[in-house]
PDB file of C-alpha atoms in Angstrom:
ATOM      1  CA  MET A   1     -25.608  37.023  13.222  1.00 45.00           C
ATOM      2  CA  PRO A   2     -22.879  36.096  15.992  1.00 49.00           C
ATOM      3  CA  GLU A   3     -19.412  37.125  15.447  1.00 52.00           C
ATOM      4  CA  THR A   4     -16.915  34.373  14.578  1.00 50.00           C
ATOM      5  CA  ASN A   5     -14.200  33.985  16.970  1.00 51.00           C
ATOM      6  CA  PRO A   6     -10.876  34.778  15.264  1.00 52.00           C
ATOM      7  CA  GLN A   7      -8.996  31.699  16.957  1.00 52.00           C
ATOM      8  CA  VAL A   8     -11.713  29.363  15.981  1.00 50.00           C
ATOM      9  CA  ALA A   9     -11.809  30.667  12.419  1.00 55.00           C
ATOM     10  CA  GLU A  10      -8.059  30.263  12.329  1.00 56.00           C
ATOM     11  CA  ILE A  11      -8.018  26.701  13.526  1.00 53.00           C
ATOM     12  CA  ALA A  12     -10.869  25.842  11.097  1.00 52.00           C
ATOM     13  CA  ALA A  13      -8.681  27.377   8.244  1.00 56.00           C
ATOM     14  CA  ALA A  14      -5.864  25.408   9.337  1.00 54.00           C
ATOM     15  CA  LEU A  15      -7.711  22.357   9.433  1.00 53.00           C
ATOM     16  CA  ARG A  16      -9.104  22.919   6.026  1.00 58.00           C
ATOM     17  CA  MET A  17      -5.658  23.455   4.669  1.00 54.00           C
ATOM     18  CA  ALA A  18      -4.483  20.339   6.269  1.00 48.00           C
ATOM     19  CA  ARG A  19      -7.342  18.299   4.690  1.00 52.00           C
ATOM     20  CA  GLU A  20      -6.682  19.759   1.150  1.00 50.00           C
ATOM     21  CA  ALA A  21      -2.968  18.865   1.492  1.00 45.00           C
ATOM     22  CA  ARG A  22      -3.782  15.528   2.579  1.00 48.00           C
ATOM     23  CA  ALA A  23      -6.222  14.977  -0.312  1.00 45.00           C
ATOM     24  CA  ALA A  24      -3.408  16.213  -2.663  1.00 45.00           C
ATOM     25  CA  VAL A  25      -1.036  13.887  -1.165  1.00 46.00           C
ATOM     26  CA  ASP A  26      -3.440  10.890  -1.324  1.00 67.00           C
ATOM     27  CA  ALA A  27      -3.984  11.700  -5.018  1.00 83.00           C
ATOM     28  CA  ILE A  28      -0.460  11.113  -6.081  1.00 88.00           C
ATOM     29  CA  PRO A  29      -0.457   7.303  -5.427  1.00 89.00           C
ATOM     30  CA  ALA A  30      -3.924   7.126  -7.173  1.00 90.00           C
ATOM     31  CA  ARG A  31      -2.426   8.910 -10.259  1.00 92.00           C
ATOM     32  CA  TYR A  32       0.747   6.918 -10.771  1.00 94.00           C
ATOM     33  CA  ALA A  33      -1.406   3.673 -10.132  1.00 93.00           C
ATOM     34  CA  GLY A  34      -3.801   4.799 -12.669  1.00 93.00           C
ATOM     35  CA  GLY A  35      -1.177   5.607 -15.365  1.00 94.00           C
ATOM     36  CA  LEU A  36       0.448   2.090 -14.973  1.00 95.00           C
ATOM     37  CA  MET A  37      -3.105   0.600 -15.090  1.00 94.00           C
ATOM     38  CA  ALA A  38      -3.737   2.595 -18.414  1.00 95.00           C
ATOM     39  CA  LEU A  39      -0.415   1.103 -19.864  1.00 94.00           C
ATOM     40  CA  ALA A  40      -1.248  -2.328 -18.812  1.00 94.00           C
ATOM     41  CA  ARG A  41      -4.877  -1.989 -20.598  1.00 94.00           C
ATOM     42  CA  GLU A  42      -3.200  -0.564 -23.671  1.00 94.00           C
ATOM     43  CA  THR A  43      -0.702  -3.615 -23.570  1.00 94.00           C
ATOM     44  CA  PHE A  44      -3.513  -6.246 -23.164  1.00 93.00           C
ATOM     45  CA  GLU A  45      -5.649  -4.706 -26.086  1.00 93.00           C
ATOM     46  CA  LYS A  46      -2.541  -5.280 -28.062  1.00 93.00           C
ATOM     47  CA  GLY A  47      -2.796  -8.995 -27.492  1.00 94.00           C
ATOM     48  CA  ASP A  48      -0.578  -9.420 -24.431  1.00 94.00           C
ATOM     49  CA  THR A  49      -2.971 -11.095 -22.342  1.00 92.00           C
ATOM     50  CA  GLY A  50      -0.588 -11.850 -19.554  1.00 93.00           C
ATOM     51  CA  VAL A  51       0.261  -8.211 -18.854  1.00 94.00           C
ATOM     52  CA  TYR A  52      -1.847  -7.742 -15.817  1.00 93.00           C
ATOM     53  CA  ASP A  53      -0.594 -10.912 -14.057  1.00 92.00           C
ATOM     54  CA  ARG A  54       3.007 -10.099 -15.010  1.00 94.00           C
ATOM     55  CA  ILE A  55       2.942  -6.485 -13.722  1.00 94.00           C
ATOM     56  CA  ALA A  56       1.000  -7.532 -10.651  1.00 92.00           C
ATOM     57  CA  ALA A  57       3.628 -10.063  -9.790  1.00 91.00           C
ATOM     58  CA  GLY A  58       6.321  -7.753 -10.419  1.00 92.00           C
ATOM     59  CA  LEU A  59       4.750  -5.116  -8.059  1.00 93.00           C
ATOM     60  CA  ASP A  60       4.360  -7.806  -5.394  1.00 89.00           C
ATOM     61  CA  ALA A  61       8.084  -8.655  -5.561  1.00 89.00           C
ATOM     62  CA  VAL A  62       8.896  -4.846  -5.119  1.00 90.00           C
ATOM     63  CA  ALA A  63       6.496  -4.780  -2.013  1.00 89.00           C
ATOM     64  CA  ALA A  64       8.177  -7.518  -0.478  1.00 86.00           C
ATOM     65  CA  ALA A  65      11.584  -6.055  -1.034  1.00 87.00           C
ATOM     66  CA  ILE A  66      10.126  -2.860   0.728  1.00 87.00           C
ATOM     67  CA  GLU A  67       8.832  -4.603   3.495  1.00 83.00           C
ATOM     68  CA  GLN A  68      11.751  -7.037   4.250  1.00 83.00           C
ATOM     69  CA  ASN A  69      14.784  -5.284   3.189  1.00 84.00           C
ATOM     70  CA  ARG A  70      15.491  -2.386   5.597  1.00 86.00           C
ATOM     71  CA  GLY A  71      18.369  -0.900   3.367  1.00 87.00           C
ATOM     72  CA  PHE A  72      16.108  -1.019   0.380  1.00 87.00           C
ATOM     73  CA  ARG A  73      13.358   0.702   2.131  1.00 88.00           C
ATOM     74  CA  HIS A  74      15.772   3.421   3.584  1.00 90.00           C
ATOM     75  CA  THR A  75      17.222   3.884  -0.019  1.00 90.00           C
ATOM     76  CA  LEU A  76      13.604   4.653  -1.211  1.00 90.00           C
ATOM     77  CA  GLU A  77      12.672   7.023   1.573  1.00 89.00           C
ATOM     78  CA  SER A  78      15.693   8.888   1.866  1.00 90.00           C
ATOM     79  CA  PRO A  79      15.411  12.344   0.253  1.00 88.00           C
ATOM     80  CA  LEU A  80      19.160  12.837   0.504  1.00 91.00           C
ATOM     81  CA  ILE A  81      19.983  10.336  -2.010  1.00 91.00           C
ATOM     82  CA  PRO A  82      20.256  11.616  -5.685  1.00 91.00           C
ATOM     83  CA  ALA A  83      17.640  10.055  -8.052  1.00 91.00           C
ATOM     84  CA  ASP A  84      20.337   8.373 -10.446  1.00 91.00           C
ATOM     85  CA  ALA A  85      21.935   6.781  -7.380  1.00 91.00           C
ATOM     86  CA  GLN A  86      18.590   5.847  -5.951  1.00 91.00           C
ATOM     87  CA  LEU A  87      17.532   4.174  -9.117  1.00 90.00           C
ATOM     88  CA  LYS A  88      20.699   2.388  -9.681  1.00 90.00           C
ATOM     89  CA  ALA A  89      20.664   0.970  -6.056  1.00 87.00           C
ATOM     90  CA  VAL A  90      17.050  -0.031  -6.418  1.00 87.00           C
ATOM     91  CA  LEU A  91      17.350  -1.721  -9.733  1.00 85.00           C
ATOM     92  CA  ALA A  92      20.327  -3.781  -8.323  1.00 85.00           C
ATOM     93  CA  VAL A  93      17.769  -5.220  -5.781  1.00 84.00           C
ATOM     94  CA  LEU A  94      14.961  -5.827  -8.309  1.00 81.00           C
ATOM     95  CA  ASP A  95      17.241  -7.485 -10.738  1.00 77.00           C
ATOM     96  CA  ASN A  96      19.317  -9.759  -8.411  1.00 72.00           C
ATOM     97  CA  PRO A  97      19.695 -13.704  -9.430  1.00 67.00           C
ATOM     98  CA  ALA A  98      21.369 -14.163  -5.929  1.00 69.00           C
ATOM     99  CA  THR A  99      18.201 -13.279  -4.103  1.00 63.00           C
ATOM    100  CA  GLY A 100      15.867 -14.645  -6.649  1.00 61.00           C
ATOM    101  CA  VAL A 101      14.073 -11.191  -7.097  1.00 69.00           C
ATOM    102  CA  SER A 102      13.380 -10.361 -10.927  1.00 76.00           C
ATOM    103  CA  VAL A 103      10.794  -7.942 -12.103  1.00 87.00           C
ATOM    104  CA  PRO A 104       9.565  -7.412 -15.741  1.00 90.00           C
ATOM    105  CA  ARG A 105      10.305  -4.629 -17.904  1.00 91.00           C
ATOM    106  CA  GLU A 106       7.083  -2.650 -17.283  1.00 93.00           C
ATOM    107  CA  VAL A 107       7.779  -2.547 -13.550  1.00 93.00           C
ATOM    108  CA  ARG A 108      11.371  -1.739 -13.886  1.00 91.00           C
ATOM    109  CA  ASN A 109      10.375   1.228 -16.157  1.00 93.00           C
ATOM    110  CA  PHE A 110       7.715   2.311 -13.980  1.00 95.00           C
ATOM    111  CA  VAL A 111       9.879   2.296 -10.906  1.00 94.00           C
ATOM    112  CA  GLY A 112      12.224   4.453 -12.837  1.00 93.00           C
ATOM    113  CA  VAL A 113       9.711   7.028 -13.545  1.00 94.00           C
ATOM    114  CA  VAL A 114       8.539   7.058 -10.047  1.00 95.00           C
ATOM    115  CA  ILE A 115      12.229   7.618  -8.654  1.00 94.00           C
ATOM    116  CA  ARG A 116      13.002  10.121 -11.117  1.00 93.00           C
ATOM    117  CA  ASN A 117      10.008  12.177 -10.223  1.00 93.00           C
ATOM    118  CA  ARG A 118      11.119  11.865  -6.625  1.00 91.00           C
ATOM    119  CA  ARG A 119       8.215   9.927  -5.442  1.00 92.00           C
ATOM    120  CA  ALA A 120      10.090   6.850  -4.305  1.00 91.00           C
ATOM    121  CA  ALA A 121       8.897   7.142  -0.835  1.00 91.00           C
ATOM    122  CA  MET A 122       5.556   6.735  -1.960  1.00 92.00           C
ATOM    123  CA  LEU A 123       6.151   3.467  -3.935  1.00 93.00           C
ATOM    124  CA  ALA A 124       4.589   1.259  -1.393  1.00 90.00           C
ATOM    125  CA  ARG A 125       1.285   3.325  -1.353  1.00 90.00           C
ATOM    126  CA  ILE A 126       1.391   3.435  -5.229  1.00 94.00           C
ATOM    127  CA  ILE A 127       1.485  -0.378  -5.311  1.00 93.00           C
ATOM    128  CA  ALA A 128      -1.302  -0.532  -2.846  1.00 87.00           C
ATOM    129  CA  ALA A 129      -3.377   1.862  -5.056  1.00 89.00           C
ATOM    130  CA  PHE A 130      -2.483  -0.345  -8.125  1.00 92.00           C
ATOM    131  CA  ARG A 131      -3.655  -3.452  -6.278  1.00 88.00           C
ATOM    132  CA  ALA A 132      -6.997  -1.889  -5.599  1.00 86.00           C
ATOM    133  CA  LEU A 133      -7.533  -0.854  -9.256  1.00 89.00           C
ATOM    134  CA  ASP A 134      -6.469  -4.370 -10.370  1.00 89.00           C
ATOM    135  CA  ALA A 135      -8.823  -5.892  -7.774  1.00 85.00           C
ATOM    136  CA  GLU A 136     -11.571  -3.823  -9.071  1.00 84.00           C
ATOM    137  CA  ARG A 137     -10.897  -4.769 -12.709  1.00 87.00           C
ATOM    138  CA  ARG A 138     -11.201  -8.519 -11.790  1.00 83.00           C
ATOM    139  CA  GLY A 139     -14.580  -7.569  -9.896  1.00 81.00           C
ATOM    140  CA  GLU A 140     -12.782  -8.355  -6.508  1.00 79.00           C
ATOM    141  CA  GLU A 141     -12.494  -6.423  -3.228  1.00 82.00           C
ATOM    142  CA  GLN A 142      -8.855  -5.682  -2.132  1.00 80.00           C
ATOM    143  CA  ALA A 143      -8.069  -6.663   1.416  1.00 84.00           C
ATOM    144  CA  GLU A 144      -4.875  -6.138   3.341  1.00 85.00           C
ATOM    145  CA  VAL A 145      -4.202  -8.306   6.620  1.00 88.00           C
ATOM    146  CA  VAL A 146      -1.425  -7.500   9.062  1.00 88.00           C
ATOM    147  CA  SER A 147      -0.506 -10.133  11.470  1.00 89.00           C
ATOM    148  CA  ALA A 148       2.518 -10.445  13.907  1.00 87.00           C
ATOM    149  CA  VAL A 149       3.830 -13.596  12.496  1.00 88.00           C
ATOM    150  CA  PRO A 150       2.949 -15.010   8.915  1.00 88.00           C
ATOM    151  CA  LEU A 151      -0.363 -16.704   8.383  1.00 87.00           C
ATOM    152  CA  ASP A 152      -0.494 -20.289   7.579  1.00 88.00           C
ATOM    153  CA  ASP A 153      -2.806 -21.985   5.001  1.00 87.00           C
ATOM    154  CA  THR A 154      -5.540 -22.764   7.628  1.00 88.00           C
ATOM    155  CA  GLN A 155      -5.557 -19.362   9.154  1.00 88.00           C
ATOM    156  CA  ARG A 156      -5.602 -17.851   5.632  1.00 88.00           C
ATOM    157  CA  ALA A 157      -8.650 -20.087   4.550  1.00 88.00           C
ATOM    158  CA  GLN A 158     -10.449 -19.322   7.926  1.00 88.00           C
ATOM    159  CA  LEU A 159     -10.115 -15.603   7.124  1.00 88.00           C
ATOM    160  CA  LEU A 160     -11.355 -15.924   3.615  1.00 86.00           C
ATOM    161  CA  ALA A 161     -14.300 -17.905   4.882  1.00 87.00           C
ATOM    162  CA  SER A 162     -15.334 -15.323   7.379  1.00 87.00           C
ATOM    163  CA  LEU A 163     -15.193 -12.630   4.897  1.00 85.00           C
ATOM    164  CA  ASN A 164     -17.270 -14.959   2.568  1.00 83.00           C
ATOM    165  CA  ARG A 165     -19.895 -15.353   5.233  1.00 84.00           C
ATOM    166  CA  ALA A 166     -19.939 -11.551   5.857  1.00 83.00           C
ATOM    167  CA  GLY A 167     -20.811 -11.025   2.147  1.00 81.00           C
ATOM    168  CA  HIS A 168     -17.378 -10.505   0.695  1.00 81.00           C
ATOM    169  CA  ALA A 169     -17.346 -13.376  -1.793  1.00 78.00           C
ATOM    170  CA  ARG A 170     -14.368 -12.435  -3.983  1.00 82.00           C
ATOM    171  CA  VAL A 171     -11.672 -10.951  -2.015  1.00 85.00           C
ATOM    172  CA  ARG A 172      -7.934 -10.487  -3.116  1.00 81.00           C
ATOM    173  CA  LEU A 173      -5.889 -10.728  -0.016  1.00 84.00           C
ATOM    174  CA  THR A 174      -2.337  -9.391   0.559  1.00 83.00           C
ATOM    175  CA  GLU A 175      -0.602 -10.104   3.632  1.00 86.00           C
ATOM    176  CA  ARG A 176       2.057  -8.089   5.727  1.00 84.00           C
ATOM    177  CA  VAL A 177       3.809  -9.042   8.781  1.00 86.00           C
ATOM    178  CA  ASP A 178       4.355  -6.521  11.615  1.00 86.00           C
ATOM    179  CA  PRO A 179       5.640  -7.938  14.932  1.00 87.00           C
ATOM    180  CA  ALA A 180       4.597  -4.638  16.698  1.00 87.00           C
ATOM    181  CA  ILE A 181       0.997  -5.604  16.690  1.00 85.00           C
ATOM    182  CA  LEU A 182       1.995  -8.359  19.141  1.00 85.00           C
ATOM    183  CA  GLY A 183      -0.814 -10.719  17.961  1.00 85.00           C
ATOM    184  CA  GLY A 184      -4.314 -10.942  16.347  1.00 85.00           C
ATOM    185  CA  LEU A 185      -5.107  -9.285  13.170  1.00 86.00           C
ATOM    186  CA  VAL A 186      -5.418  -5.958  11.446  1.00 88.00           C
ATOM    187  CA  LEU A 187      -7.716  -6.091   8.359  1.00 88.00           C
ATOM    188  CA  LYS A 188      -8.170  -3.193   6.017  1.00 85.00           C
ATOM    189  CA  LEU A 189     -11.008  -3.932   3.479  1.00 82.00           C
ATOM    190  CA  GLY A 190     -11.775  -1.107   1.231  1.00 72.00           C
ATOM    191  CA  SER A 191     -12.031   1.991   3.281  1.00 70.00           C
ATOM    192  CA  ARG A 192     -12.893  -0.058   6.345  1.00 80.00           C
ATOM    193  CA  LEU A 193     -10.329  -1.050   9.083  1.00 82.00           C
ATOM    194  CA  TYR A 194     -10.810  -3.796  11.606  1.00 85.00           C
ATOM    195  CA  ASP A 195      -8.292  -3.974  14.253  1.00 84.00           C
ATOM    196  CA  SER A 196      -8.279  -7.009  16.586  1.00 83.00           C
ATOM    197  CA  SER A 197      -4.562  -6.763  17.336  1.00 85.00           C
ATOM    198  CA  ILE A 198      -3.186  -7.256  20.870  1.00 85.00           C
ATOM    199  CA  ARG A 199      -1.534  -3.966  20.672  1.00 83.00           C
ATOM    200  CA  SER A 200      -4.882  -2.259  20.117  1.00 82.00           C
ATOM    201  CA  ARG A 201      -6.457  -4.145  22.881  1.00 80.00           C
ATOM    202  CA  LEU A 202      -3.798  -3.134  25.195  1.00 79.00           C
ATOM    203  CA  GLN A 203      -4.018   0.477  24.090  1.00 79.00           C
ATOM    204  CA  ARG A 204      -7.986   0.514  24.928  1.00 78.00           C
ATOM    205  CA  LEU A 205      -7.190  -1.108  28.224  1.00 75.00           C
ATOM    206  CA  ALA A 206      -4.631   1.616  29.155  1.00 75.00           C
ATOM    207  CA  HIS A 207      -7.110   4.302  28.176  1.00 72.00           C
ATOM    208  CA  ALA A 208      -9.936   2.635  29.912  1.00 73.00           C
ATOM    209  CA  MET A 209      -7.644   2.288  33.378  1.00 71.00           C
ATOM    210  CA  LYS A 210      -6.489   6.105  32.731  1.00 70.00           C
ATOM    211  CA  GLY A 211     -10.143   7.245  32.542  1.00 62.00           C
ATOM    212  CA  ALA A 212     -11.101   5.178  35.811  1.00 56.00           C
ATOM    213  CA  ALA A 213      -8.171   6.570  37.672  1.00 54.00           C
TER     214      ALA A 213
END
């Protein structure tokens, strides 16, 4: 039996540890999302039939604040801000009549739990995990589309029609704007990623030119 190269074994062990660490980190958003879904299910079974939609709408408002408000995002992501101060600043944004942002009690309480447990930086990923669970509950697929500018109604309808023709009849679409992709779209559907952005095309062109040089 051939001897194992110590360096190869060391690299393999490091890669395995990295995979295990990543799996542990990825499990955190799923765990929090699962807890919120369990709360929603319990509330629904008690007769509150609007709870799923109410929580989903509240989380959409939080996700929009994370995406659009740089200060809000920094507050969530900074490990230097104490949890109490972090929670106070976040709730001031989430319950602000001046900006029209308002979230239901379930979402406020949930965000409080996430922050007190020092998982605020993962909030966007937790919301994405909840959306996936909610789409599954509805018998839908969860898709996220990233565009350089907001989609208009025609573009949105064309995208959904294309997904329908590809066999994805019930897709719940969430949209995110990222000017850095320059143009085109990046679509994440379940575990699959489709990148037709101009940024990606330029990167592929640059690699091809470098290889040909």
